[in-house]
Amino acid sequence: MSDELQRIMAIDDPYLLLREVTTRLADAQQEVTELARLRRRVVQDLHAQGLSYAQIAAKAGLSRGRIHQIRHTGPAPEGAFLGRGAVTVATPLRRDDERGRTVVAVDDVSSGKRLEDLARSYGLDVTSEHVPVSGEIDLNRDGLVVVCGPRMSQEMWETYAQDPVLRWERAEDGPWTVVDGRTGAVHRSGQDSDPARPYDVGYLGRLSRPDGSGSLLAIAGIHTQGSLGVVQLLANDLNTLWGQVGDRRFSTLVGVEYDPETSEPQSVELICPLYRHDEETSG
């Protein structure tokens, strides 16, 4: 019996006991989920290296049937791309100056909801919150997925500024762009081009927290359609992204063709490499 369990069992106050047991059960379930994810990842990695299930079983002291079961059941390893155990999805509030009130953009609602559903499909616990109009948000937390561009939050502006390759900049004529420092390419939304077309650019990156003690997943479009495109990329290709960058820091850009009536992405593709930040800074 663990010390923590003994501590809980010794609580006399029934209400405190109920609260402590409930909290501990939630924490234990998250731990079980992540251990199962890690176990499946190890089996998949060993099998990908050329070992048979029988060889893995013999070396691990388990049956071949058990190894096969682990390989094909339980939470998928790529879910760790979004976070471990629990994630918080943050989307921005906006100021409607005409009506004098705070609103949420429909596309931001859709992006947040789809991210929440995606995270839950990988066995992660999910909570949601809003980045207030002031832009103030505590980024020094585990499991953050933030859908918010640099112009809406000083904290996010400073976080995006860490990127060693991709830079958010205003064009001379005013609109926001993203500049690829490796190639010199300036990526611009179709909404801000002449003639305008239903095309946007989305940013996806895992960036360091301000306290340097972890990372967060950052998503932003030049316009809201870009964020929707990034979310679709995650839903369609999370396994590929996980295989290429794992839980390391990186950034990339997504080109999004969308329906001008609904903003729904019609085609989504990477328009630059997945830039690994450790390689960029060391190079």
Tab-separated table of C-alpha atoms in Angstrom:
chain	number	residue	atom	x	y	z
A	1	MET	CA	0.000	0.000	0.000
A	2	SER	CA	1.444	3.360	-1.048
A	3	ASP	CA	2.046	6.207	1.395
A	4	GLU	CA	-0.454	8.347	-0.527
A	5	LEU	CA	-3.188	5.725	-0.183
A	6	GLN	CA	-2.490	5.341	3.519
A	7	ARG	CA	-2.709	9.115	3.939
A	8	ILE	CA	-6.088	9.244	2.228
A	9	MET	CA	-7.473	6.300	4.161
A	10	ALA	CA	-6.532	7.996	7.430
A	11	ILE	CA	-8.709	11.076	6.715
A	12	ASP	CA	-11.585	11.332	9.218
A	13	ASP	CA	-13.599	14.153	7.630
A	14	PRO	CA	-15.964	12.365	5.194
A	15	TYR	CA	-16.277	15.378	2.872
A	16	LEU	CA	-12.531	15.877	2.682
A	17	LEU	CA	-12.152	12.126	2.182
A	18	LEU	CA	-14.642	12.166	-0.693
A	19	ARG	CA	-12.850	15.077	-2.344
A	20	GLU	CA	-9.402	13.505	-1.918
A	21	VAL	CA	-10.537	10.119	-3.239
A	22	THR	CA	-12.190	11.710	-6.266
A	23	THR	CA	-9.080	13.740	-7.083
A	24	ARG	CA	-6.794	10.750	-6.597
A	25	LEU	CA	-8.946	8.541	-8.819
A	26	ALA	CA	-8.818	11.137	-11.608
A	27	ASP	CA	-5.041	11.419	-11.296
A	28	ALA	CA	-4.647	7.639	-11.203
A	29	GLN	CA	-6.771	7.208	-14.328
A	30	GLN	CA	-4.633	9.739	-16.197
A	31	GLU	CA	-1.523	7.889	-15.087
A	32	VAL	CA	-2.937	4.536	-16.198
A	33	THR	CA	-3.836	5.993	-19.602
A	34	GLU	CA	-0.354	7.439	-20.139
A	35	LEU	CA	1.362	4.229	-18.989
A	36	ALA	CA	-0.773	2.269	-21.472
A	37	ARG	CA	0.122	4.764	-24.210
A	38	LEU	CA	3.827	4.450	-23.392
A	39	ARG	CA	3.634	0.648	-23.350
A	40	ARG	CA	2.000	0.556	-26.783
A	41	ARG	CA	4.588	3.000	-28.105
A	42	VAL	CA	7.461	0.796	-26.926
A	43	VAL	CA	5.972	-2.282	-28.604
A	44	GLN	CA	5.337	-0.350	-31.840
A	45	ASP	CA	8.886	1.029	-31.848
A	46	LEU	CA	10.450	-2.390	-31.261
A	47	HIS	CA	8.284	-3.967	-33.948
A	48	ALA	CA	9.226	-1.168	-36.362
A	49	GLN	CA	12.890	-1.977	-35.689
A	50	GLY	CA	12.276	-5.469	-37.087
A	51	LEU	CA	11.590	-7.523	-33.980
A	52	SER	CA	8.726	-9.986	-34.160
A	53	TYR	CA	6.013	-10.077	-31.505
A	54	ALA	CA	7.443	-13.415	-30.378
A	55	GLN	CA	10.921	-11.905	-29.925
A	56	ILE	CA	9.552	-8.929	-28.006
A	57	ALA	CA	7.484	-11.245	-25.821
A	58	ALA	CA	10.451	-13.482	-25.028
A	59	LYS	CA	12.674	-10.563	-24.033
A	60	ALA	CA	9.934	-8.839	-21.995
A	61	GLY	CA	8.770	-12.007	-20.251
A	62	LEU	CA	5.237	-11.730	-21.650
A	63	SER	CA	3.197	-13.915	-23.974
A	64	ARG	CA	3.131	-13.286	-27.729
A	65	GLY	CA	-0.641	-12.850	-27.512
A	66	ARG	CA	-0.236	-10.183	-24.842
A	67	ILE	CA	2.308	-8.260	-26.935
A	68	HIS	CA	-0.002	-8.427	-29.950
A	69	GLN	CA	-2.888	-7.130	-27.813
A	70	ILE	CA	-0.796	-4.234	-26.490
A	71	ARG	CA	0.227	-3.312	-30.053
A	72	HIS	CA	-3.365	-3.020	-31.269
A	73	THR	CA	-5.352	-1.780	-28.269
A	74	GLY	CA	-5.229	1.087	-25.820
A	75	PRO	CA	-4.527	4.780	-26.406
A	76	ALA	CA	-2.465	5.475	-29.519
A	77	PRO	CA	1.049	6.873	-28.946
A	78	GLU	CA	0.485	9.856	-31.254
A	79	GLY	CA	-2.009	11.290	-28.776
A	80	ALA	CA	1.030	12.512	-26.843
A	81	PHE	CA	1.522	15.079	-29.621
A	82	LEU	CA	-1.342	17.030	-28.043
A	83	GLY	CA	-0.348	16.431	-24.422
A	84	ARG	CA	-0.098	13.860	-21.673
A	85	GLY	CA	-2.928	12.971	-19.333
A	86	ALA	CA	-4.887	16.192	-19.686
A	87	VAL	CA	-4.959	19.147	-22.055
A	88	THR	CA	-6.441	22.624	-21.925
A	89	VAL	CA	-7.660	24.127	-25.198
A	90	ALA	CA	-7.662	27.941	-25.161
A	91	THR	CA	-9.408	30.017	-27.841
A	92	PRO	CA	-9.614	33.823	-28.036
A	93	LEU	CA	-12.382	36.208	-27.158
A	94	ARG	CA	-12.768	39.190	-29.449
A	95	ARG	CA	-14.123	42.714	-28.995
A	96	ASP	CA	-17.102	43.695	-31.123
A	97	ASP	CA	-16.667	47.460	-31.195
A	98	GLU	CA	-19.918	48.038	-33.083
A	99	ARG	CA	-22.005	46.303	-30.428
A	100	GLY	CA	-19.714	47.114	-27.540
A	101	ARG	CA	-19.453	43.562	-26.297
A	102	THR	CA	-17.162	40.551	-26.169
A	103	VAL	CA	-17.794	37.794	-28.710
A	104	VAL	CA	-16.333	34.497	-29.909
A	105	ALA	CA	-15.705	33.991	-33.615
A	106	VAL	CA	-17.604	31.026	-35.064
A	107	ASP	CA	-14.415	29.629	-36.627
A	108	ASP	CA	-12.619	29.815	-33.267
A	109	VAL	CA	-15.490	27.903	-31.645
A	110	SER	CA	-15.210	25.241	-34.348
A	111	SER	CA	-11.427	24.996	-33.977
A	112	GLY	CA	-11.668	24.637	-30.202
A	113	LYS	CA	-14.448	22.049	-30.324
A	114	ARG	CA	-12.652	19.944	-32.921
A	115	LEU	CA	-9.426	20.038	-30.932
A	116	GLU	CA	-11.303	18.950	-27.809
A	117	ASP	CA	-12.939	16.063	-29.667
A	118	LEU	CA	-9.595	15.034	-31.153
A	119	ALA	CA	-7.887	15.034	-27.755
A	120	ARG	CA	-10.689	12.989	-26.185
A	121	SER	CA	-10.426	10.438	-28.998
A	122	TYR	CA	-6.871	9.764	-27.792
A	123	GLY	CA	-7.939	9.212	-24.190
A	124	LEU	CA	-6.947	12.654	-22.915
A	125	ASP	CA	-8.942	14.610	-20.358
A	126	VAL	CA	-9.909	17.988	-21.790
A	127	THR	CA	-10.827	21.369	-20.383
A	128	SER	CA	-11.415	24.582	-22.303
A	129	GLU	CA	-10.951	28.254	-21.602
A	130	HIS	CA	-10.763	31.593	-23.394
A	131	VAL	CA	-7.915	33.992	-23.955
A	132	PRO	CA	-9.538	37.243	-22.759
A	133	VAL	CA	-9.717	40.352	-24.926
A	134	SER	CA	-6.789	41.731	-22.906
A	135	GLY	CA	-4.710	38.812	-24.229
A	136	GLU	CA	-3.464	37.873	-20.772
A	137	ILE	CA	-3.005	34.134	-20.340
A	138	ASP	CA	-0.869	31.991	-18.035
A	139	LEU	CA	1.271	29.947	-20.397
A	140	ASN	CA	3.316	28.266	-17.668
A	141	ARG	CA	1.063	25.207	-17.433
A	142	ASP	CA	1.254	21.661	-18.727
A	143	GLY	CA	-0.906	20.486	-21.593
A	144	LEU	CA	-1.784	23.840	-23.170
A	145	VAL	CA	-3.068	24.020	-26.738
A	146	VAL	CA	-3.544	27.702	-27.585
A	147	VAL	CA	-5.442	28.863	-30.669
A	148	CYS	CA	-4.445	32.528	-30.733
A	149	GLY	CA	-2.384	34.703	-33.025
A	150	PRO	CA	0.315	37.140	-31.928
A	151	ARG	CA	-1.728	40.290	-32.493
A	152	MET	CA	-4.336	39.248	-29.899
A	153	SER	CA	-2.018	38.538	-26.973
A	154	GLN	CA	1.290	40.012	-25.851
A	155	GLU	CA	2.138	36.737	-24.135
A	156	MET	CA	1.584	34.837	-27.380
A	157	TRP	CA	3.482	37.490	-29.374
A	158	GLU	CA	6.511	36.905	-27.175
A	159	THR	CA	6.081	33.137	-27.467
A	160	TYR	CA	5.916	33.199	-31.273
A	161	ALA	CA	8.995	35.439	-31.298
A	162	GLN	CA	11.051	32.469	-30.015
A	163	ASP	CA	10.615	30.688	-33.345
A	164	PRO	CA	14.061	30.549	-34.996
A	165	VAL	CA	12.649	30.276	-38.549
A	166	LEU	CA	9.086	31.545	-38.959
A	167	ARG	CA	8.325	35.203	-38.170
A	168	TRP	CA	5.002	37.015	-37.972
A	169	GLU	CA	5.332	40.396	-39.682
A	170	ARG	CA	3.088	43.103	-41.058
A	171	ALA	CA	3.429	43.772	-44.769
A	172	GLU	CA	4.052	47.337	-45.924
A	173	ASP	CA	0.414	47.603	-46.997
A	174	GLY	CA	-0.817	46.486	-43.563
A	175	PRO	CA	-1.896	42.814	-43.515
A	176	TRP	CA	-0.180	40.194	-41.382
A	177	THR	CA	2.161	37.739	-43.092
A	178	VAL	CA	4.443	34.914	-41.987
A	179	VAL	CA	8.035	35.070	-43.240
A	180	ASP	CA	10.133	31.934	-43.667
A	181	GLY	CA	13.597	32.964	-42.524
A	182	ARG	CA	15.158	29.912	-44.162
A	183	THR	CA	13.858	30.554	-47.683
A	184	GLY	CA	12.841	34.212	-47.539
A	185	ALA	CA	9.313	33.333	-48.675
A	186	VAL	CA	6.566	35.679	-47.466
A	187	HIS	CA	3.311	33.810	-46.881
A	188	ARG	CA	0.197	35.913	-47.241
A	189	SER	CA	-3.512	35.197	-46.888
A	190	GLY	CA	-5.630	35.117	-50.016
A	191	GLN	CA	-8.062	37.447	-48.277
A	192	ASP	CA	-5.381	40.136	-48.284
A	193	SER	CA	-4.327	39.623	-51.897
A	194	ASP	CA	-5.548	41.303	-55.075
A	195	PRO	CA	-7.665	39.732	-56.343
A	196	ALA	CA	-8.869	38.145	-53.108
A	197	ARG	CA	-9.337	34.382	-53.016
A	198	PRO	CA	-10.479	31.850	-50.381
A	199	TYR	CA	-7.032	30.851	-49.180
A	200	ASP	CA	-5.368	31.280	-45.810
A	201	VAL	CA	-2.169	30.346	-44.010
A	202	GLY	CA	-2.053	28.609	-40.632
A	203	TYR	CA	0.825	28.266	-38.173
A	204	LEU	CA	1.444	25.160	-36.061
A	205	GLY	CA	4.265	24.935	-33.553
A	206	ARG	CA	5.396	23.509	-30.266
A	207	LEU	CA	7.084	26.401	-28.472
A	208	SER	CA	8.778	26.896	-25.119
A	209	ARG	CA	6.799	28.217	-22.174
A	210	PRO	CA	7.972	31.539	-20.720
A	211	ASP	CA	9.319	29.776	-17.621
A	212	GLY	CA	11.389	27.376	-19.752
A	213	SER	CA	9.961	24.385	-17.889
A	214	GLY	CA	7.916	22.889	-20.693
A	215	SER	CA	6.192	23.668	-23.960
A	216	LEU	CA	2.805	24.510	-25.420
A	217	LEU	CA	1.163	23.802	-28.735
A	218	ALA	CA	0.454	27.048	-30.619
A	219	ILE	CA	-2.036	27.344	-33.484
A	220	ALA	CA	-2.886	30.490	-35.421
A	221	GLY	CA	-4.116	31.526	-38.826
A	222	ILE	CA	-3.502	34.812	-40.518
A	223	HIS	CA	-7.293	34.708	-40.445
A	224	THR	CA	-9.531	32.237	-38.613
A	225	GLN	CA	-9.753	29.897	-41.610
A	226	GLY	CA	-6.043	29.180	-41.223
A	227	SER	CA	-6.585	27.845	-37.711
A	228	LEU	CA	-9.382	25.590	-38.966
A	229	GLY	CA	-6.995	24.227	-41.573
A	230	VAL	CA	-4.352	23.444	-38.945
A	231	VAL	CA	-6.921	21.573	-36.873
A	232	GLN	CA	-7.926	19.539	-39.925
A	233	LEU	CA	-4.280	18.690	-40.559
A	234	LEU	CA	-3.975	17.448	-36.974
A	235	ALA	CA	-7.121	15.357	-37.301
A	236	ASN	CA	-5.944	13.791	-40.569
A	237	ASP	CA	-2.200	13.431	-40.084
A	238	LEU	CA	-1.437	13.344	-36.365
A	239	ASN	CA	0.375	10.012	-36.647
A	240	THR	CA	2.663	11.382	-39.378
A	241	LEU	CA	3.387	14.570	-37.433
A	242	TRP	CA	4.158	12.572	-34.290
A	243	GLY	CA	6.486	10.300	-36.249
A	244	GLN	CA	8.453	13.260	-37.586
A	245	VAL	CA	8.735	15.564	-34.577
A	246	GLY	CA	7.477	13.598	-31.546
A	247	ASP	CA	7.296	15.907	-28.552
A	248	ARG	CA	10.181	18.119	-29.683
A	249	ARG	CA	9.885	21.816	-30.456
A	250	PHE	CA	9.079	22.604	-34.069
A	251	SER	CA	7.013	24.841	-36.332
A	252	THR	CA	5.475	24.688	-39.780
A	253	LEU	CA	2.932	26.438	-42.014
A	254	VAL	CA	-0.239	25.088	-43.563
A	255	GLY	CA	-1.893	26.346	-46.743
A	256	VAL	CA	-5.686	26.168	-46.600
A	257	GLU	CA	-8.152	26.374	-49.474
A	258	TYR	CA	-11.595	26.873	-47.954
A	259	ASP	CA	-15.250	27.266	-48.872
A	260	PRO	CA	-15.901	31.028	-48.913
A	261	GLU	CA	-19.474	30.481	-47.723
A	262	THR	CA	-18.758	28.238	-44.712
A	263	SER	CA	-15.005	28.704	-44.041
A	264	GLU	CA	-14.692	24.904	-44.044
A	265	PRO	CA	-11.282	23.692	-45.279
A	266	GLN	CA	-11.449	22.009	-48.683
A	267	SER	CA	-7.759	21.210	-49.039
A	268	VAL	CA	-4.934	21.458	-46.547
A	269	GLU	CA	-1.217	21.003	-47.158
A	270	LEU	CA	2.121	21.862	-45.604
A	271	ILE	CA	3.726	24.779	-47.433
A	272	CYS	CA	7.096	24.574	-45.689
A	273	PRO	CA	9.063	21.833	-43.919
A	274	LEU	CA	8.520	20.801	-40.326
A	275	TYR	CA	11.310	22.914	-38.862
A	276	ARG	CA	12.861	21.215	-35.833
A	277	HIS	CA	13.989	24.017	-33.546
A	278	ASP	CA	16.838	22.075	-31.966
A	279	GLU	CA	18.341	21.571	-35.427
A	280	GLU	CA	17.800	25.210	-36.413
A	281	THR	CA	19.441	26.656	-33.302
A	282	SER	CA	22.343	24.185	-33.348
A	283	GLY	CA	22.935	24.864	-37.043
